[in-house]
Amino acid sequence: MLLKFAMLQLRNQAQAEDAVQETLMAAIQGAKNFAGKSSVRTWLVGILKHKIVDLIRRSSRERPLDLPDEETSLEDFDALYREDGHYASMPAEWGDPETALSQRRFFETLERCLERLPKNTARVFMMREVMGIETDEICKELAITATNCWVLLYRARMSLRACLEERWFAIRA
Amino acid sequence: MKLKLTCKEAGRLISEGLDRKLSLPQRIALRLHLTICDACTRINAQFRFLRRAALRYPGPERDGGES
């Protein structure tokens, strides 16, 4: 589970293994600080998030992000809209999506949707929404422009909402 | 900045509004658009839901369990 989490963010097996190993080391050293207020899993994920942010900060200084044009273009999204700028097909009503947040299967679906995103798109989305890093810092760490950052986040959100609609909400509505 | 947005423009502003403070004219244009557009109102709610879901990722260990 930890390795999968790290892989989704880092998309690099060696780096992901490093992050997990450092997490487990830190957990062993800090075991007495574990207050038992959360589950062990939640506690480990918390440590892993910090380790991943550290790794991103270290590696971004070594090499800037390689960003292919198709991830920063929005041309492929034109198909979602009619010529007058309205949606070609209406976004579905998701009912009460909050109930999904207590279901393990929902998060497995979200994970599969994240895996289908292009590498950098997934990475920026994870940094922003899973790690909660501010956009300025993401741009700086990855050495990309603010505009590219916003485009990647927009692409991620539009793709994820379509993926969740198809694979979760349409099935259960 | 024009006041009348297409859904395509509104979608980008909804997303950007989660990552930076929009300018006043952008906020007004988006607010106006959302009052008349059901599709974008759904997109707005769904992007916000995605944020809540991502914050809880990887989610509960068991159904209905702690997340």
PDB file of C-alpha atoms in Angstrom:
ATOM      1  CA  MET A   1       0.000   0.000   0.000  1.00  0.00           C
ATOM      2  CA  LEU A   2       2.776   2.476   0.929  1.00  0.00           C
ATOM      3  CA  LEU A   3       4.766   1.540  -2.160  1.00  0.00           C
ATOM      4  CA  LYS A   4       1.761   2.042  -4.404  1.00  0.00           C
ATOM      5  CA  PHE A   5       1.115   5.431  -2.837  1.00  0.00           C
ATOM      6  CA  ALA A   6       4.743   6.445  -3.401  1.00  0.00           C
ATOM      7  CA  MET A   7       4.741   5.080  -6.966  1.00  0.00           C
ATOM      8  CA  LEU A   8       1.650   7.082  -7.902  1.00  0.00           C
ATOM      9  CA  GLN A   9       3.380  10.240  -6.828  1.00  0.00           C
ATOM     10  CA  LEU A  10       6.956   9.577  -7.901  1.00  0.00           C
ATOM     11  CA  ARG A  11       6.427   7.224 -10.880  1.00  0.00           C
ATOM     12  CA  ASN A  12       9.901   5.872 -10.262  1.00  0.00           C
ATOM     13  CA  GLN A  13      10.423   2.475  -8.661  1.00  0.00           C
ATOM     14  CA  ALA A  14      13.824   3.229  -7.084  1.00  0.00           C
ATOM     15  CA  GLN A  15      12.679   6.564  -5.623  1.00  0.00           C
ATOM     16  CA  ALA A  16       9.436   5.043  -4.385  1.00  0.00           C
ATOM     17  CA  GLU A  17      11.320   2.229  -2.648  1.00  0.00           C
ATOM     18  CA  ASP A  18      13.662   4.782  -1.045  1.00  0.00           C
ATOM     19  CA  ALA A  19      10.706   6.774   0.249  1.00  0.00           C
ATOM     20  CA  VAL A  20       9.058   3.683   1.746  1.00  0.00           C
ATOM     21  CA  GLN A  21      12.315   2.497   3.300  1.00  0.00           C
ATOM     22  CA  GLU A  22      12.938   5.916   4.876  1.00  0.00           C
ATOM     23  CA  THR A  23       9.364   5.925   6.127  1.00  0.00           C
ATOM     24  CA  LEU A  24       9.732   2.553   7.820  1.00  0.00           C
ATOM     25  CA  MET A  25      13.072   3.610   9.357  1.00  0.00           C
ATOM     26  CA  ALA A  26      11.520   6.818  10.674  1.00  0.00           C
ATOM     27  CA  ALA A  27       8.538   4.857  11.984  1.00  0.00           C
ATOM     28  CA  ILE A  28      10.764   2.435  13.902  1.00  0.00           C
ATOM     29  CA  GLN A  29      12.756   5.303  15.401  1.00  0.00           C
ATOM     30  CA  GLY A  30       9.637   7.275  16.218  1.00  0.00           C
ATOM     31  CA  ALA A  31       7.478   4.389  17.390  1.00  0.00           C
ATOM     32  CA  LYS A  32       7.209   5.809  20.901  1.00  0.00           C
ATOM     33  CA  ASN A  33       5.725   9.011  19.409  1.00  0.00           C
ATOM     34  CA  PHE A  34       2.867   7.064  17.891  1.00  0.00           C
ATOM     35  CA  ALA A  35      -0.015   8.228  20.024  1.00  0.00           C
ATOM     36  CA  GLY A  36      -2.542   5.656  18.874  1.00  0.00           C
ATOM     37  CA  LYS A  37      -5.017   8.414  18.019  1.00  0.00           C
ATOM     38  CA  SER A  38      -5.005   7.313  14.394  1.00  0.00           C
ATOM     39  CA  SER A  39      -4.518   3.915  12.807  1.00  0.00           C
ATOM     40  CA  VAL A  40      -0.973   2.723  12.119  1.00  0.00           C
ATOM     41  CA  ARG A  41      -1.748   3.014   8.426  1.00  0.00           C
ATOM     42  CA  THR A  42      -2.781   6.674   8.672  1.00  0.00           C
ATOM     43  CA  TRP A  43       0.318   7.383  10.737  1.00  0.00           C
ATOM     44  CA  LEU A  44       2.632   5.709   8.186  1.00  0.00           C
ATOM     45  CA  VAL A  45       0.990   7.530   5.265  1.00  0.00           C
ATOM     46  CA  GLY A  46       1.589  10.804   7.132  1.00  0.00           C
ATOM     47  CA  ILE A  47       5.305  10.048   7.441  1.00  0.00           C
ATOM     48  CA  LEU A  48       5.471   8.892   3.826  1.00  0.00           C
ATOM     49  CA  LYS A  49       3.978  12.181   2.607  1.00  0.00           C
ATOM     50  CA  HIS A  50       6.804  14.090   4.288  1.00  0.00           C
ATOM     51  CA  LYS A  51       9.415  11.749   2.828  1.00  0.00           C
ATOM     52  CA  ILE A  52       7.977  12.151  -0.672  1.00  0.00           C
ATOM     53  CA  VAL A  53       7.990  15.941  -0.396  1.00  0.00           C
ATOM     54  CA  ASP A  54      11.661  15.747   0.706  1.00  0.00           C
ATOM     55  CA  LEU A  55      12.511  13.520  -2.262  1.00  0.00           C
ATOM     56  CA  ILE A  56      10.754  15.839  -4.711  1.00  0.00           C
ATOM     57  CA  ARG A  57      12.648  18.819  -3.323  1.00  0.00           C
ATOM     58  CA  ARG A  58      15.947  16.989  -3.649  1.00  0.00           C
ATOM     59  CA  SER A  59      15.431  15.570  -7.135  1.00  0.00           C
ATOM     60  CA  SER A  60      13.944  18.710  -8.699  1.00  0.00           C
ATOM     61  CA  ARG A  61      17.187  20.530  -8.035  1.00  0.00           C
ATOM     62  CA  GLU A  62      19.056  17.855  -9.930  1.00  0.00           C
ATOM     63  CA  ARG A  63      16.948  17.912 -13.076  1.00  0.00           C
ATOM     64  CA  PRO A  64      14.050  20.052 -14.320  1.00  0.00           C
ATOM     65  CA  LEU A  65      10.741  18.410 -15.248  1.00  0.00           C
ATOM     66  CA  ASP A  66      10.470  17.073 -18.767  1.00  0.00           C
ATOM     67  CA  LEU A  67       7.036  18.244 -19.867  1.00  0.00           C
ATOM     68  CA  PRO A  68       5.649  16.953 -23.199  1.00  0.00           C
ATOM     69  CA  ASP A  69       3.418  19.321 -25.192  1.00  0.00           C
ATOM     70  CA  GLU A  70       0.346  17.092 -25.026  1.00  0.00           C
ATOM     71  CA  GLU A  71       0.180  17.545 -21.250  1.00  0.00           C
ATOM     72  CA  THR A  72       0.119  21.337 -21.476  1.00  0.00           C
ATOM     73  CA  SER A  73      -2.203  21.629 -24.471  1.00  0.00           C
ATOM     74  CA  LEU A  74      -5.955  21.652 -24.028  1.00  0.00           C
ATOM     75  CA  GLU A  75      -6.863  20.858 -27.626  1.00  0.00           C
ATOM     76  CA  ASP A  76      -7.963  17.328 -26.833  1.00  0.00           C
ATOM     77  CA  PHE A  77     -10.518  18.764 -24.397  1.00  0.00           C
ATOM     78  CA  ASP A  78     -12.309  20.628 -27.214  1.00  0.00           C
ATOM     79  CA  ALA A  79     -14.335  17.471 -27.864  1.00  0.00           C
ATOM     80  CA  LEU A  80     -16.058  17.964 -24.497  1.00  0.00           C
ATOM     81  CA  TYR A  81     -17.682  21.182 -25.707  1.00  0.00           C
ATOM     82  CA  ARG A  82     -20.011  22.201 -28.496  1.00  0.00           C
ATOM     83  CA  GLU A  83     -19.030  25.070 -30.774  1.00  0.00           C
ATOM     84  CA  ASP A  84     -20.947  27.554 -28.642  1.00  0.00           C
ATOM     85  CA  GLY A  85     -18.794  26.599 -25.626  1.00  0.00           C
ATOM     86  CA  HIS A  86     -21.428  24.531 -23.804  1.00  0.00           C
ATOM     87  CA  TYR A  87     -20.879  20.926 -22.723  1.00  0.00           C
ATOM     88  CA  ALA A  88     -21.501  18.386 -25.474  1.00  0.00           C
ATOM     89  CA  SER A  89     -22.874  16.073 -22.807  1.00  0.00           C
ATOM     90  CA  MET A  90     -24.078  17.326 -19.469  1.00  0.00           C
ATOM     91  CA  PRO A  91     -21.871  16.382 -16.486  1.00  0.00           C
ATOM     92  CA  ALA A  92     -23.859  13.806 -14.493  1.00  0.00           C
ATOM     93  CA  GLU A  93     -25.450  14.421 -11.122  1.00  0.00           C
ATOM     94  CA  TRP A  94     -23.349  12.542  -8.543  1.00  0.00           C
ATOM     95  CA  GLY A  95     -26.057  12.318  -5.905  1.00  0.00           C
ATOM     96  CA  ASP A  96     -24.500  12.334  -2.446  1.00  0.00           C
ATOM     97  CA  PRO A  97     -20.801  11.750  -3.199  1.00  0.00           C
ATOM     98  CA  GLU A  98     -19.757  12.084   0.471  1.00  0.00           C
ATOM     99  CA  THR A  99     -20.874   8.520   1.210  1.00  0.00           C
ATOM    100  CA  ALA A 100     -18.179   7.322  -1.225  1.00  0.00           C
ATOM    101  CA  LEU A 101     -15.524   8.705   1.137  1.00  0.00           C
ATOM    102  CA  SER A 102     -16.150   5.938   3.641  1.00  0.00           C
ATOM    103  CA  GLN A 103     -15.888   3.187   1.041  1.00  0.00           C
ATOM    104  CA  ARG A 104     -12.624   1.401   0.408  1.00  0.00           C
ATOM    105  CA  ARG A 105     -13.653   0.489  -3.148  1.00  0.00           C
ATOM    106  CA  PHE A 106     -14.130   4.153  -4.030  1.00  0.00           C
ATOM    107  CA  PHE A 107     -10.507   4.899  -3.202  1.00  0.00           C
ATOM    108  CA  GLU A 108      -9.368   1.899  -5.250  1.00  0.00           C
ATOM    109  CA  THR A 109     -11.288   3.370  -8.174  1.00  0.00           C
ATOM    110  CA  LEU A 110      -9.717   6.786  -7.565  1.00  0.00           C
ATOM    111  CA  GLU A 111      -6.316   5.098  -7.546  1.00  0.00           C
ATOM    112  CA  ARG A 112      -6.961   3.417 -10.897  1.00  0.00           C
ATOM    113  CA  CYS A 113      -8.090   6.781 -12.307  1.00  0.00           C
ATOM    114  CA  LEU A 114      -4.889   8.418 -11.028  1.00  0.00           C
ATOM    115  CA  GLU A 115      -2.797   5.669 -12.628  1.00  0.00           C
ATOM    116  CA  ARG A 116      -4.395   6.433 -15.995  1.00  0.00           C
ATOM    117  CA  LEU A 117      -3.327  10.086 -15.923  1.00  0.00           C
ATOM    118  CA  PRO A 118      -0.181  11.140 -17.790  1.00  0.00           C
ATOM    119  CA  LYS A 119       2.852  11.083 -15.502  1.00  0.00           C
ATOM    120  CA  ASN A 120       3.313  14.805 -14.839  1.00  0.00           C
ATOM    121  CA  THR A 121      -0.399  15.480 -14.655  1.00  0.00           C
ATOM    122  CA  ALA A 122      -0.762  12.865 -11.921  1.00  0.00           C
ATOM    123  CA  ARG A 123       2.308  14.122 -10.150  1.00  0.00           C
ATOM    124  CA  VAL A 124       1.195  17.749  -9.992  1.00  0.00           C
ATOM    125  CA  PHE A 125      -2.306  16.722  -8.892  1.00  0.00           C
ATOM    126  CA  MET A 126      -0.901  14.517  -6.122  1.00  0.00           C
ATOM    127  CA  MET A 127       1.418  17.296  -4.936  1.00  0.00           C
ATOM    128  CA  ARG A 128      -1.405  19.813  -4.886  1.00  0.00           C
ATOM    129  CA  GLU A 129      -4.351  17.788  -3.610  1.00  0.00           C
ATOM    130  CA  VAL A 130      -2.901  14.813  -1.758  1.00  0.00           C
ATOM    131  CA  MET A 131       0.144  16.498  -0.216  1.00  0.00           C
ATOM    132  CA  GLY A 132      -1.538  19.916  -0.040  1.00  0.00           C
ATOM    133  CA  ILE A 133       1.472  21.833  -1.397  1.00  0.00           C
ATOM    134  CA  GLU A 134       0.767  25.404  -2.586  1.00  0.00           C
ATOM    135  CA  THR A 135       0.874  25.996  -6.351  1.00  0.00           C
ATOM    136  CA  ASP A 136       3.811  28.485  -6.168  1.00  0.00           C
ATOM    137  CA  GLU A 137       5.928  25.882  -4.468  1.00  0.00           C
ATOM    138  CA  ILE A 138       4.994  23.171  -6.964  1.00  0.00           C
ATOM    139  CA  CYS A 139       5.993  25.445  -9.869  1.00  0.00           C
ATOM    140  CA  LYS A 140       9.256  26.246  -8.170  1.00  0.00           C
ATOM    141  CA  GLU A 141      10.146  22.667  -7.243  1.00  0.00           C
ATOM    142  CA  LEU A 142       9.340  21.324 -10.701  1.00  0.00           C
ATOM    143  CA  ALA A 143      10.680  24.396 -12.527  1.00  0.00           C
ATOM    144  CA  ILE A 144       7.519  24.884 -14.596  1.00  0.00           C
ATOM    145  CA  THR A 145       5.530  28.065 -15.259  1.00  0.00           C
ATOM    146  CA  ALA A 146       2.453  28.913 -13.190  1.00  0.00           C
ATOM    147  CA  THR A 147       0.311  28.670 -16.331  1.00  0.00           C
ATOM    148  CA  ASN A 148       1.555  25.147 -17.041  1.00  0.00           C
ATOM    149  CA  CYS A 149       0.876  24.228 -13.451  1.00  0.00           C
ATOM    150  CA  TRP A 150      -2.753  25.422 -13.684  1.00  0.00           C
ATOM    151  CA  VAL A 151      -3.242  23.651 -16.995  1.00  0.00           C
ATOM    152  CA  LEU A 152      -1.942  20.373 -15.549  1.00  0.00           C
ATOM    153  CA  LEU A 153      -4.237  20.683 -12.533  1.00  0.00           C
ATOM    154  CA  TYR A 154      -7.211  21.501 -14.736  1.00  0.00           C
ATOM    155  CA  ARG A 155      -6.425  18.531 -16.985  1.00  0.00           C
ATOM    156  CA  ALA A 156      -6.124  16.283 -13.947  1.00  0.00           C
ATOM    157  CA  ARG A 157      -9.436  17.414 -12.446  1.00  0.00           C
ATOM    158  CA  MET A 158     -11.363  17.122 -15.714  1.00  0.00           C
ATOM    159  CA  SER A 159      -9.922  13.670 -16.416  1.00  0.00           C
ATOM    160  CA  LEU A 160     -10.493  12.405 -12.885  1.00  0.00           C
ATOM    161  CA  ARG A 161     -14.084  13.638 -12.755  1.00  0.00           C
ATOM    162  CA  ALA A 162     -14.828  11.912 -16.074  1.00  0.00           C
ATOM    163  CA  CYS A 163     -13.091   8.727 -14.921  1.00  0.00           C
ATOM    164  CA  LEU A 164     -14.910   8.635 -11.562  1.00  0.00           C
ATOM    165  CA  GLU A 165     -18.205   9.377 -13.270  1.00  0.00           C
ATOM    166  CA  GLU A 166     -17.731   6.463 -15.639  1.00  0.00           C
ATOM    167  CA  ARG A 167     -16.265   3.969 -13.173  1.00  0.00           C
ATOM    168  CA  TRP A 168     -18.061   4.853  -9.952  1.00  0.00           C
ATOM    169  CA  PHE A 169     -20.976   7.279 -10.014  1.00  0.00           C
ATOM    170  CA  ALA A 170     -22.641   6.094 -13.242  1.00  0.00           C
ATOM    171  CA  ILE A 171     -22.641   2.535 -11.923  1.00  0.00           C
ATOM    172  CA  ARG A 172     -24.074   3.372  -8.509  1.00  0.00           C
ATOM    173  CA  ALA A 173     -26.518   6.161  -9.362  1.00  0.00           C
TER     174      ALA A 173
ATOM    175  CA  MET B   1     -11.887  40.456 -19.090  1.00  0.00           C
ATOM    176  CA  LYS B   2     -15.319  39.878 -20.535  1.00  0.00           C
ATOM    177  CA  LEU B   3     -18.237  39.211 -18.247  1.00  0.00           C
ATOM    178  CA  LYS B   4     -19.840  36.443 -20.261  1.00  0.00           C
ATOM    179  CA  LEU B   5     -17.978  33.157 -20.008  1.00  0.00           C
ATOM    180  CA  THR B   6     -18.343  29.965 -22.006  1.00  0.00           C
ATOM    181  CA  CYS B   7     -18.434  26.706 -20.013  1.00  0.00           C
ATOM    182  CA  LYS B   8     -14.961  25.951 -21.281  1.00  0.00           C
ATOM    183  CA  GLU B   9     -13.616  29.203 -19.825  1.00  0.00           C
ATOM    184  CA  ALA B  10     -15.630  28.771 -16.646  1.00  0.00           C
ATOM    185  CA  GLY B  11     -14.191  25.279 -16.096  1.00  0.00           C
ATOM    186  CA  ARG B  12     -10.651  26.592 -16.190  1.00  0.00           C
ATOM    187  CA  LEU B  13     -11.503  29.410 -13.799  1.00  0.00           C
ATOM    188  CA  ILE B  14     -13.201  27.001 -11.380  1.00  0.00           C
ATOM    189  CA  SER B  15     -10.038  24.910 -11.367  1.00  0.00           C
ATOM    190  CA  GLU B  16      -7.672  27.895 -11.110  1.00  0.00           C
ATOM    191  CA  GLY B  17      -9.758  29.309  -8.290  1.00  0.00           C
ATOM    192  CA  LEU B  18      -8.740  26.253  -6.243  1.00  0.00           C
ATOM    193  CA  ASP B  19      -5.063  27.058  -6.784  1.00  0.00           C
ATOM    194  CA  ARG B  20      -4.802  30.848  -6.713  1.00  0.00           C
ATOM    195  CA  LYS B  21      -6.927  33.875  -5.886  1.00  0.00           C
ATOM    196  CA  LEU B  22      -8.818  34.909  -9.021  1.00  0.00           C
ATOM    197  CA  SER B  23      -8.970  38.577  -9.987  1.00  0.00           C
ATOM    198  CA  LEU B  24     -12.128  40.459  -9.012  1.00  0.00           C
ATOM    199  CA  PRO B  25     -13.483  40.591 -12.595  1.00  0.00           C
ATOM    200  CA  GLN B  26     -12.808  36.847 -12.933  1.00  0.00           C
ATOM    201  CA  ARG B  27     -14.626  36.107  -9.697  1.00  0.00           C
ATOM    202  CA  ILE B  28     -17.617  38.215 -10.752  1.00  0.00           C
ATOM    203  CA  ALA B  29     -17.760  36.641 -14.211  1.00  0.00           C
ATOM    204  CA  LEU B  30     -17.555  33.146 -12.714  1.00  0.00           C
ATOM    205  CA  ARG B  31     -20.184  33.889 -10.049  1.00  0.00           C
ATOM    206  CA  LEU B  32     -22.532  35.185 -12.764  1.00  0.00           C
ATOM    207  CA  HIS B  33     -21.919  32.160 -14.939  1.00  0.00           C
ATOM    208  CA  LEU B  34     -22.557  29.737 -12.074  1.00  0.00           C
ATOM    209  CA  THR B  35     -25.914  31.329 -11.255  1.00  0.00           C
ATOM    210  CA  ILE B  36     -27.203  30.485 -14.723  1.00  0.00           C
ATOM    211  CA  CYS B  37     -25.340  27.285 -15.595  1.00  0.00           C
ATOM    212  CA  ASP B  38     -26.214  23.894 -14.062  1.00  0.00           C
ATOM    213  CA  ALA B  39     -23.409  22.067 -15.859  1.00  0.00           C
ATOM    214  CA  CYS B  40     -20.699  24.309 -14.410  1.00  0.00           C
ATOM    215  CA  THR B  41     -22.338  24.253 -10.984  1.00  0.00           C
ATOM    216  CA  ARG B  42     -21.898  20.475 -11.073  1.00  0.00           C
ATOM    217  CA  ILE B  43     -18.301  20.775 -12.257  1.00  0.00           C
ATOM    218  CA  ASN B  44     -17.625  23.217  -9.412  1.00  0.00           C
ATOM    219  CA  ALA B  45     -19.064  20.838  -6.804  1.00  0.00           C
ATOM    220  CA  GLN B  46     -17.234  17.869  -8.329  1.00  0.00           C
ATOM    221  CA  PHE B  47     -13.825  19.599  -8.359  1.00  0.00           C
ATOM    222  CA  ARG B  48     -14.319  20.478  -4.688  1.00  0.00           C
ATOM    223  CA  PHE B  49     -15.336  16.912  -3.930  1.00  0.00           C
ATOM    224  CA  LEU B  50     -12.176  15.673  -5.707  1.00  0.00           C
ATOM    225  CA  ARG B  51     -10.139  17.843  -3.349  1.00  0.00           C
ATOM    226  CA  ARG B  52     -11.805  16.295  -0.284  1.00  0.00           C
ATOM    227  CA  ALA B  53     -11.361  12.790  -1.689  1.00  0.00           C
ATOM    228  CA  ALA B  54      -7.672  13.367  -2.524  1.00  0.00           C
ATOM    229  CA  LEU B  55      -6.992  14.671   0.981  1.00  0.00           C
ATOM    230  CA  ARG B  56      -8.351  11.424   2.381  1.00  0.00           C
ATOM    231  CA  TYR B  57      -6.548   9.198  -0.079  1.00  0.00           C
ATOM    232  CA  PRO B  58      -5.690   6.278   0.410  1.00  0.00           C
ATOM    233  CA  GLY B  59      -9.000   6.177   2.250  1.00  0.00           C
ATOM    234  CA  PRO B  60     -10.309   3.838   4.938  1.00  0.00           C
ATOM    235  CA  GLU B  61      -8.831   0.416   5.569  1.00  0.00           C
ATOM    236  CA  ARG B  62     -12.301  -1.080   5.783  1.00  0.00           C
ATOM    237  CA  ASP B  63     -15.658   0.173   4.557  1.00  0.00           C
ATOM    238  CA  GLY B  64     -16.971   2.782   6.950  1.00  0.00           C
ATOM    239  CA  GLY B  65     -13.665   2.674   8.851  1.00  0.00           C
ATOM    240  CA  GLU B  66     -11.313   5.461   9.802  1.00  0.00           C
ATOM    241  CA  SER B  67      -9.932   7.354   6.822  1.00  0.00           C
TER     242      SER B  67
END
